Amino acid sequence: AQSVAQPEDQVNVAEGNPLTVKCTYSVSGNPYLFWYVQYPNRGLQFLLKYITGDNLVKGSYGFEAEFNKSQTSFHLKKPSALVSDSALYFCAVRDVDDKIIFGKGTRLHILP
Amino acid sequence: EAGVAQSPRYKIIEKRQSVAFWCNPISGHATLYWYQQILGQGPKLLIQFQNNGVVDDSQLPKDRFSAERLKGVDSTLKIQPAKLEDSAVYLCASSFDRGRAFFGQGTRLTVV
């Protein structure tokens, strides 16, 4: 069965430093992978997706993600963190039946 | 482009009462999802529609939850009777042709 794992409950990064939020997946067939962000009392906002092509995907707000097929990973990255990036981040995978399965989320704290 | 509309935004009910949530997806989006997000957890898929047909409802507690999408457009999710553990945010999302999912703001349900 398809699944998504986010191994870190929380990630703390100093403002201006690079950040990485980890995600690994398990899915049959070619993966459709997504990252979403959630701010307090808000719905889920789309950041970026990987379907096929270049392994480095660029998305909203300066975020990017690196797809690694051999490691079945899709880590979210940003070269220089902002305090406003503090939020809850979810990795998700779409399976062959179009179900979109989410990870448990990683809370990102950017320290001023 | 209008987004996914959900109502109400907030609802407080007593246990054993019934409640209904409404969702209007983005026009033209054939796929509609209902998710339950308990505080501190990732969204859990309850039911997925393709037009007005159910694709997956394997995690829907069918003894108390029901959902319909008449005419393949808007959808309602009902809980009857509600339990304390149903307290959560209920998110509706829609997508087109295996693209990314667009989320509504959600309905925050508190069962007391």
Short mmCIF file of C-alpha atoms in Angstrom, two decimals:
data_model
loop_
_atom_site.label_atom_id
_atom_site.label_comp_id
_atom_site.label_asym_id
_atom_site.label_seq_id
_atom_site.Cartn_x
_atom_site.Cartn_y
_atom_site.Cartn_z
CA ALA A 1 0.00 0.00 0.00
CA GLN A 2 1.14 3.50 -0.69
CA SER A 3 2.46 5.56 2.21
CA VAL A 4 4.40 8.65 3.09
CA ALA A 5 6.77 9.06 6.01
CA GLN A 6 7.95 12.30 7.53
CA PRO A 7 10.50 11.19 10.14
CA GLU A 8 10.80 14.52 11.97
CA ASP A 9 7.98 15.94 14.06
CA GLN A 10 9.76 19.28 14.28
CA VAL A 11 12.68 21.02 12.59
CA ASN A 12 14.35 24.12 14.01
CA VAL A 13 16.46 26.34 11.77
CA ALA A 14 18.03 29.74 12.31
CA GLU A 15 16.82 32.49 10.01
CA GLY A 16 19.05 32.79 6.95
CA ASN A 17 20.26 29.19 7.16
CA PRO A 18 19.30 26.50 4.65
CA LEU A 19 16.46 24.21 5.63
CA THR A 20 15.52 20.64 4.77
CA VAL A 21 12.28 18.85 5.63
CA LYS A 22 12.47 15.13 4.96
CA CYS A 23 9.98 12.85 3.23
CA THR A 24 10.16 9.26 2.04
CA TYR A 25 7.45 7.43 0.14
CA SER A 26 6.24 4.01 -0.86
CA VAL A 27 4.04 3.67 -3.93
CA SER A 28 3.53 1.23 -6.74
CA GLY A 29 4.27 2.64 -10.15
CA ASN A 30 5.57 6.10 -10.87
CA PRO A 31 5.07 8.48 -7.97
CA TYR A 32 3.17 11.74 -8.08
CA LEU A 33 4.56 13.68 -5.11
CA PHE A 34 3.47 16.92 -3.50
CA TRP A 35 4.39 19.32 -0.72
CA TYR A 36 1.77 21.42 1.05
CA VAL A 37 2.07 24.01 3.81
CA GLN A 38 -0.48 24.82 6.49
CA TYR A 39 -0.58 28.02 8.53
CA PRO A 40 -2.69 28.24 11.72
CA ASN A 41 -6.44 28.15 11.06
CA ARG A 42 -5.86 27.91 7.33
CA GLY A 43 -6.37 25.25 4.73
CA LEU A 44 -3.57 23.46 2.95
CA GLN A 45 -1.61 25.51 0.44
CA PHE A 46 0.20 23.87 -2.46
CA LEU A 47 3.96 24.39 -2.66
CA LEU A 48 5.19 22.13 -5.45
CA LYS A 49 4.80 18.79 -7.18
CA TYR A 50 6.86 16.13 -8.93
CA ILE A 51 5.33 14.07 -11.70
CA THR A 52 8.14 13.41 -14.10
CA GLY A 53 11.24 15.05 -15.49
CA ASP A 54 13.89 17.03 -13.65
CA ASN A 55 14.64 15.66 -10.19
CA LEU A 56 14.87 19.16 -8.74
CA VAL A 57 11.47 20.79 -8.61
CA LYS A 58 11.01 24.48 -7.89
CA GLY A 59 7.89 25.76 -6.19
CA SER A 60 6.29 28.67 -4.39
CA TYR A 61 7.97 31.02 -1.89
CA GLY A 62 11.49 29.96 -2.89
CA PHE A 63 11.02 26.32 -1.93
CA GLU A 64 12.33 23.42 -3.95
CA ALA A 65 12.33 19.66 -3.57
CA GLU A 66 14.68 16.96 -4.68
CA PHE A 67 13.29 13.69 -5.98
CA ASN A 68 15.56 10.68 -5.42
CA LYS A 69 14.17 7.47 -6.89
CA SER A 70 16.82 5.15 -5.47
CA GLN A 71 16.24 6.44 -1.93
CA THR A 72 12.47 6.91 -2.48
CA SER A 73 12.78 10.38 -1.01
CA PHE A 74 11.34 13.79 -1.82
CA HIS A 75 12.95 16.25 0.60
CA LEU A 76 11.81 19.86 0.74
CA LYS A 77 14.54 22.50 0.75
CA LYS A 78 15.09 26.22 0.85
CA PRO A 79 18.49 27.93 0.61
CA SER A 80 17.77 30.69 3.14
CA ALA A 81 14.98 30.37 5.72
CA LEU A 82 12.65 33.20 6.72
CA VAL A 83 10.78 33.54 10.00
CA SER A 84 7.58 33.61 7.95
CA ASP A 85 8.35 30.06 6.75
CA SER A 86 7.39 28.77 10.19
CA ALA A 87 4.41 26.49 9.62
CA LEU A 88 3.31 22.86 9.33
CA TYR A 89 4.55 21.08 6.21
CA PHE A 90 2.99 17.98 4.65
CA CYS A 91 4.37 15.62 2.06
CA ALA A 92 1.79 13.72 -0.02
CA VAL A 93 1.67 11.04 -2.69
CA ARG A 94 -0.99 10.29 -5.29
CA ASP A 95 -1.52 6.63 -6.04
CA VAL A 96 -2.78 4.91 -9.18
CA ASP A 97 -6.39 5.25 -7.97
CA ASP A 98 -5.95 9.02 -7.54
CA LYS A 99 -6.03 8.79 -3.75
CA ILE A 100 -3.82 11.48 -2.20
CA ILE A 101 -2.19 10.22 0.97
CA PHE A 102 -0.54 12.63 3.41
CA GLY A 103 2.30 12.25 5.86
CA LYS A 104 1.82 13.19 9.50
CA GLY A 105 3.45 16.56 9.02
CA THR A 106 6.60 18.34 10.17
CA ARG A 107 6.46 21.55 12.16
CA LEU A 108 9.11 23.98 10.96
CA HIS A 109 10.35 26.63 13.40
CA ILE A 110 12.54 29.38 12.02
CA LEU A 111 14.38 31.12 14.82
CA PRO A 112 15.10 34.83 14.46
CA GLU B 1 -10.53 31.59 -10.33
CA ALA B 2 -12.86 30.77 -7.44
CA GLY B 3 -11.45 28.31 -4.93
CA VAL B 4 -13.01 25.42 -3.06
CA ALA B 5 -15.81 26.72 -0.86
CA GLN B 6 -16.72 25.10 2.45
CA SER B 7 -19.31 25.94 5.05
CA PRO B 8 -19.67 26.42 7.90
CA ARG B 9 -16.19 27.47 9.07
CA TYR B 10 -16.86 26.49 12.66
CA LYS B 11 -19.41 24.26 14.36
CA ILE B 12 -19.90 23.26 17.99
CA ILE B 13 -22.34 20.47 18.78
CA GLU B 14 -23.08 18.14 21.65
CA LYS B 15 -22.26 14.47 21.38
CA ARG B 16 -24.99 12.35 19.80
CA GLN B 17 -26.19 15.31 17.74
CA SER B 18 -25.94 15.36 13.97
CA VAL B 19 -24.02 17.79 11.77
CA ALA B 20 -23.53 18.39 8.06
CA PHE B 21 -20.77 20.07 6.12
CA TRP B 22 -21.00 21.43 2.61
CA CYS B 23 -18.37 21.72 -0.10
CA ASN B 24 -18.45 23.34 -3.53
CA PRO B 25 -15.39 22.35 -5.57
CA ILE B 26 -13.72 24.32 -8.31
CA SER B 27 -15.80 24.28 -11.46
CA GLY B 28 -14.83 21.44 -13.78
CA HIS B 29 -12.98 19.42 -11.16
CA ALA B 30 -14.23 15.86 -11.41
CA THR B 31 -12.44 14.53 -8.32
CA LEU B 32 -13.56 15.58 -4.85
CA TYR B 33 -12.02 14.51 -1.54
CA TRP B 34 -13.08 14.79 2.08
CA TYR B 35 -10.33 14.63 4.70
CA GLN B 36 -10.41 14.59 8.49
CA GLN B 37 -7.53 16.36 10.22
CA ILE B 38 -7.25 15.82 13.94
CA LEU B 39 -5.12 18.39 15.77
CA GLY B 40 -1.42 17.66 15.34
CA GLN B 41 -1.93 14.99 12.68
CA GLY B 42 -1.88 14.79 8.92
CA PRO B 43 -5.10 14.81 6.89
CA LYS B 44 -6.78 11.41 6.72
CA LEU B 45 -8.76 10.61 3.58
CA LEU B 46 -12.39 9.79 4.38
CA ILE B 47 -13.94 9.55 0.94
CA GLN B 48 -13.07 10.25 -2.68
CA PHE B 49 -15.57 10.94 -5.46
CA GLN B 50 -15.06 10.87 -9.20
CA ASN B 51 -17.97 12.91 -10.56
CA ASN B 52 -20.91 11.56 -8.54
CA GLY B 53 -19.46 8.09 -7.96
CA VAL B 54 -17.52 6.92 -4.92
CA VAL B 55 -13.96 5.81 -5.73
CA ASP B 56 -12.80 5.08 -2.20
CA ASP B 57 -14.52 5.21 1.17
CA SER B 58 -12.48 2.58 2.96
CA GLN B 59 -11.69 4.87 5.90
CA LEU B 60 -15.14 6.37 6.29
CA PRO B 61 -16.84 5.19 9.52
CA LYS B 62 -20.01 4.21 7.75
CA ASP B 63 -22.00 3.57 10.91
CA ARG B 64 -22.06 7.31 11.57
CA PHE B 65 -20.58 9.14 8.58
CA SER B 66 -22.17 9.55 5.18
CA ALA B 67 -21.35 11.63 2.14
CA GLU B 68 -22.94 12.33 -1.18
CA ARG B 69 -22.15 14.24 -4.32
CA LEU B 70 -25.39 14.49 -6.21
CA LYS B 71 -25.05 15.75 -9.78
CA GLY B 72 -21.28 15.46 -9.52
CA VAL B 73 -20.76 19.01 -8.30
CA ASP B 74 -21.13 20.03 -4.66
CA SER B 75 -20.96 17.56 -1.82
CA THR B 76 -22.16 17.13 1.74
CA LEU B 77 -20.58 15.15 4.57
CA LYS B 78 -22.80 14.19 7.49
CA ILE B 79 -22.08 12.80 10.93
CA GLN B 80 -24.90 11.19 12.89
CA PRO B 81 -24.55 10.74 15.81
CA ALA B 82 -21.37 12.65 16.62
CA LYS B 83 -18.82 11.41 19.14
CA LEU B 84 -16.22 13.37 21.07
CA GLU B 85 -13.44 11.86 18.93
CA ASP B 86 -15.00 13.40 15.81
CA SER B 87 -13.66 16.78 16.88
CA ALA B 88 -11.38 17.77 14.01
CA VAL B 89 -11.06 19.96 10.96
CA TYR B 90 -12.87 18.57 7.94
CA LEU B 91 -11.17 19.53 4.71
CA CYS B 92 -12.64 19.34 1.24
CA ALA B 93 -10.41 19.29 -1.82
CA SER B 94 -10.89 18.96 -5.56
CA SER B 95 -8.62 18.18 -8.49
CA PHE B 96 -8.68 17.98 -12.26
CA ASP B 97 -7.13 15.26 -14.39
CA ARG B 98 -4.64 13.95 -11.80
CA GLY B 99 -3.32 17.41 -11.05
CA ARG B 100 -2.72 18.84 -7.64
CA ALA B 101 -5.52 19.04 -5.10
CA PHE B 102 -6.97 22.44 -4.21
CA PHE B 103 -8.17 22.69 -0.62
CA GLY B 104 -10.92 24.68 1.02
CA GLN B 105 -10.46 26.51 4.33
CA GLY B 106 -11.98 23.63 6.24
CA THR B 107 -14.70 23.27 8.86
CA ARG B 108 -13.56 23.07 12.47
CA LEU B 109 -15.90 20.77 14.39
CA THR B 110 -15.93 20.68 18.18
CA VAL B 111 -18.01 17.98 19.85
CA VAL B 112 -18.71 18.63 23.54
#
